[in-house]
XYZ file of C-alpha atoms in Angstrom:
298
model
C 0.000 0.000 0.000
C 1.236 3.493 -0.859
C 2.028 5.864 2.003
C -0.802 8.321 2.702
C -1.105 11.394 4.929
C -3.883 11.928 7.513
C -6.645 14.139 6.150
C -5.287 14.088 2.580
C -7.187 12.911 -0.489
C -5.519 10.675 -3.059
C -5.936 11.870 -6.641
C -4.858 10.721 -10.111
C -4.888 13.576 -12.608
C -4.324 12.989 -16.330
C -2.313 15.654 -18.142
C -1.402 15.909 -21.819
C 2.176 15.675 -23.021
C 4.314 15.042 -26.101
C 4.488 11.441 -24.879
C 0.716 11.044 -24.732
C -1.538 11.238 -21.667
C 0.350 11.046 -18.367
C -1.265 10.315 -15.015
C 0.177 12.215 -12.072
C -0.549 10.813 -8.626
C -0.852 13.243 -5.746
C -2.094 13.718 -2.212
C -4.061 16.911 -1.546
C -4.954 18.390 1.827
C -5.328 21.568 3.834
C -6.596 25.060 3.153
C -4.949 28.324 2.203
C -2.500 29.309 -0.557
C -1.450 26.428 -2.805
C 1.914 24.762 -2.147
C 3.330 22.065 -4.441
C 5.783 19.562 -2.907
C 8.101 17.591 -5.218
C 10.254 14.666 -4.048
C 13.682 13.431 -5.125
C 15.384 10.228 -6.297
C 14.824 7.345 -5.724
C 11.801 8.265 -3.657
C 8.165 9.329 -3.915
C 5.811 11.875 -2.403
C 6.098 9.801 0.790
C 9.153 11.889 1.766
C 6.728 14.581 2.957
C 4.871 12.331 5.419
C 5.967 14.370 8.455
C 6.035 17.721 6.675
C 2.822 17.829 4.630
C 0.268 17.414 7.447
C 1.772 20.328 9.378
C 1.996 22.554 6.310
C -1.632 21.701 5.525
C -2.596 23.795 8.565
C -1.480 26.890 6.627
C -1.574 25.876 2.945
C -3.455 23.792 0.423
C -0.718 21.189 0.021
C -0.277 19.124 -3.146
C 2.346 16.379 -2.749
C 2.870 14.831 -6.176
C 4.771 11.898 -7.640
C 6.998 12.961 -10.510
C 6.469 11.317 -13.867
C 8.191 7.916 -13.713
C 8.043 7.695 -9.913
C 5.606 6.300 -7.383
C 2.061 5.918 -8.694
C 2.505 8.302 -11.655
C 2.780 7.118 -15.271
C 6.077 5.646 -16.430
C 6.366 6.100 -20.206
C 9.406 4.579 -21.870
C 12.050 7.173 -22.634
C 12.653 8.471 -26.158
C 16.157 8.283 -27.651
C 16.721 12.015 -27.066
C 15.649 11.598 -23.384
C 13.030 14.344 -23.788
C 10.418 12.152 -22.096
C 12.159 12.809 -18.794
C 13.529 16.263 -19.487
C 12.871 18.606 -16.614
C 10.814 20.654 -19.081
C 8.457 17.714 -19.664
C 8.311 16.822 -15.975
C 7.727 20.462 -14.992
C 4.867 20.839 -17.470
C 3.218 17.799 -15.862
C 3.238 19.558 -12.510
C 2.088 22.898 -13.902
C -0.824 21.196 -15.635
C -1.597 19.233 -12.469
C -1.845 22.413 -10.413
C -4.008 24.086 -13.034
C -6.295 21.032 -13.142
C -6.659 21.297 -9.363
C -7.641 24.953 -9.740
C -4.347 26.582 -8.743
C -3.125 29.167 -11.248
C -0.574 30.600 -8.824
C 1.285 28.576 -6.220
C 4.392 28.105 -4.115
C 6.862 25.291 -4.852
C 9.107 23.293 -2.506
C 11.333 20.659 -4.114
C 13.999 18.253 -2.900
C 16.772 16.708 -5.024
C 15.354 15.750 -8.469
C 12.113 17.416 -7.502
C 14.055 20.609 -6.903
C 15.465 20.371 -10.440
C 11.945 19.989 -11.784
C 10.956 22.934 -9.574
C 13.730 25.059 -11.097
C 12.503 24.328 -14.614
C 8.877 24.873 -13.565
C 9.772 28.313 -12.231
C 11.743 29.226 -15.377
C 9.127 28.009 -17.859
C 6.078 29.235 -15.908
C 7.300 32.320 -14.024
C 3.816 33.804 -13.707
C 2.562 30.691 -11.893
C 5.333 30.141 -9.329
C 5.161 32.770 -6.588
C 8.127 31.617 -4.485
C 10.598 28.753 -4.795
C 12.286 26.703 -2.054
C 14.988 24.207 -3.055
C 16.565 21.504 -0.900
C 20.149 20.258 -1.264
C 20.987 21.195 -4.844
C 22.849 23.734 -6.922
C 21.770 24.236 -10.556
C 22.328 21.169 -12.741
C 24.524 22.978 -15.271
C 26.634 24.471 -12.495
C 27.183 21.085 -10.890
C 28.269 19.467 -14.150
C 30.492 22.409 -15.118
C 32.186 22.372 -11.698
C 32.561 18.599 -11.368
C 35.626 17.602 -9.357
C 37.076 14.267 -8.335
C 35.420 14.633 -4.915
C 32.026 15.249 -6.504
C 32.398 12.393 -9.013
C 33.345 9.959 -6.248
C 30.529 11.020 -3.952
C 27.835 11.379 -6.599
C 29.043 8.506 -8.762
C 25.424 7.571 -9.469
C 25.175 10.704 -11.640
C 27.649 9.088 -14.019
C 26.440 5.508 -13.615
C 22.737 6.093 -14.230
C 23.395 8.001 -17.469
C 24.997 4.968 -19.108
C 23.060 3.630 -22.113
C 19.930 1.563 -21.586
C 19.781 -1.136 -20.275
C 23.141 -1.152 -18.463
C 22.226 0.528 -15.138
C 18.667 -0.839 -15.232
C 19.999 -4.392 -15.522
C 22.661 -4.025 -12.855
C 20.314 -2.428 -10.310
C 17.606 -4.947 -11.184
C 19.875 -7.788 -10.099
C 19.606 -6.662 -6.465
C 17.429 -3.558 -5.980
C 17.507 -3.648 -2.186
C 21.301 -3.733 -2.084
C 21.391 -0.772 -4.453
C 18.866 1.151 -2.366
C 20.655 0.526 0.937
C 23.995 1.491 -0.577
C 22.618 4.642 -2.175
C 20.399 5.891 0.645
C 22.523 4.965 3.639
C 24.539 8.169 3.524
C 25.035 10.405 6.558
C 21.940 9.430 8.571
C 21.659 5.767 7.565
C 18.490 4.036 6.399
C 16.967 4.066 9.887
C 15.422 7.474 9.187
C 12.983 5.801 6.783
C 9.944 4.164 8.371
C 9.123 0.619 7.172
C 6.190 1.782 5.055
C 8.261 4.455 3.315
C 11.165 2.071 2.800
C 8.790 -0.452 1.231
C 7.492 2.208 -1.132
C 10.991 3.277 -2.180
C 12.057 -0.343 -2.629
C 8.972 -1.036 -4.752
C 10.078 1.741 -7.095
C 13.646 0.482 -7.370
C 12.296 -3.040 -7.981
C 9.907 -1.956 -10.754
C 11.703 -2.164 -14.141
C 9.546 0.610 -15.652
C 10.186 2.918 -12.722
C 13.910 2.159 -12.615
C 14.130 2.884 -16.339
C 12.325 6.184 -15.764
C 14.727 7.127 -12.976
C 17.709 6.400 -15.217
C 16.106 8.496 -17.955
C 15.684 11.338 -15.465
C 19.476 11.356 -15.054
C 20.168 10.790 -18.764
C 18.029 13.820 -19.519
C 19.919 15.867 -16.932
C 23.215 15.108 -18.683
C 21.894 15.859 -22.202
C 18.703 17.715 -23.113
C 18.414 19.499 -19.759
C 21.853 21.027 -20.267
C 20.768 22.248 -23.697
C 17.766 23.956 -22.137
C 19.842 25.404 -19.282
C 22.509 26.760 -21.631
C 19.814 28.353 -23.778
C 18.396 30.070 -20.686
C 21.765 31.490 -19.768
C 22.465 32.631 -23.310
C 19.083 34.380 -23.495
C 19.306 35.848 -19.998
C 16.323 33.890 -18.682
C 16.573 33.727 -14.911
C 14.376 33.040 -11.922
C 12.033 35.952 -11.263
C 10.640 34.974 -7.861
C 12.221 34.864 -4.379
C 14.335 31.745 -3.822
C 15.214 30.013 -0.569
C 17.787 27.203 -0.608
C 18.697 24.824 2.219
C 21.370 22.155 2.121
C 22.851 19.589 4.487
C 26.157 20.550 6.072
C 27.175 16.866 6.058
C 26.367 16.404 2.369
C 28.386 16.677 -0.807
C 26.610 19.809 -2.014
C 28.034 21.640 0.981
C 31.484 20.178 0.345
C 31.685 20.924 -3.369
C 29.413 23.900 -4.123
C 28.217 27.282 -2.852
C 24.434 26.994 -3.256
C 23.418 30.577 -2.460
C 26.028 32.001 -4.827
C 25.200 29.376 -7.465
C 21.490 30.232 -7.386
C 22.176 33.964 -7.430
C 23.905 33.452 -10.767
C 20.640 32.212 -12.286
C 18.234 34.536 -10.456
C 17.038 38.104 -10.878
C 15.218 38.015 -7.530
C 16.505 37.647 -3.981
C 18.175 34.353 -3.029
C 18.662 33.411 0.612
C 19.667 30.174 2.303
C 21.893 28.281 4.697
C 23.440 24.934 5.522
C 21.621 22.934 8.176
C 22.763 20.138 10.491
C 21.867 17.058 8.440
C 22.760 15.062 5.348
C 20.958 14.850 2.030
C 17.456 13.692 3.012
C 16.395 16.937 4.633
C 12.588 16.409 4.821
C 13.117 13.112 6.618
C 16.125 14.047 8.736
C 14.908 17.457 9.947
C 11.173 17.673 9.202
C 10.458 20.242 11.930
C 13.040 22.612 10.484
C 11.630 22.208 6.961
C 8.137 22.962 8.255
C 9.236 26.148 10.022
C 11.406 27.316 7.129
C 8.548 26.770 4.674
C 6.022 28.618 6.845
C 8.405 31.528 7.350
C 9.330 31.751 3.651
C 5.963 31.169 1.995
C 3.785 33.037 4.509
């Protein structure tokens, strides 16, 4: 059974795309201004299980599964990886929010969801009112500034982009070993409750979902960089306030300067800080995420 949140309604919303109709799964709850929550890899909307119910006291919260993840559709990737470009994945979420009646909304994204959030805010600047990003610098910046330390720590960035079906086959041989190795970073896997762990493992064990996750990374190393370079060439930058948080024990803190990196791609104010955790911020420090979100989006 998929993880649910108390007082939230499960929804499946069909949106149109260049890959045909795509179903986006989400949990919706609360009242107030709309707030979209987007998860990272290799997870699902379940990452918000401690955060969403508290935020629902102040916002209409929409916690969605990205295309290819969780209970959302998992189309097979095209050769140019456009199926899982952040542009395609961001349009899904924009159309989802519009279908739910939200023309303007706040966005909070972690990891891959934060990359989708970045593209959502660039492509639909009149819809995204404020943007909060967890534990990332811009994709193009991170590739351009890759060091040996980054490549060793984030080796999955370079493994998952290998041609289909190499990573899919290797992970498929022992999905649980892969998941424990990948997610056992600073805080260990004990931070994930059994129901959330089961949901994440189900995704890693599903060949269609694992293919989609690989395509997410293949897109990031190809078509997403094309889109990002075009933005920089044309002077397209973020137009809304940005708040960025990152774990002081994570590799982003070791290898990048997130506030400075985001200021390079923003016209509006960028604020942020390192916090005392690793990569999985919503699950390591949920109370801090809740307070930061309330303070920033209020």
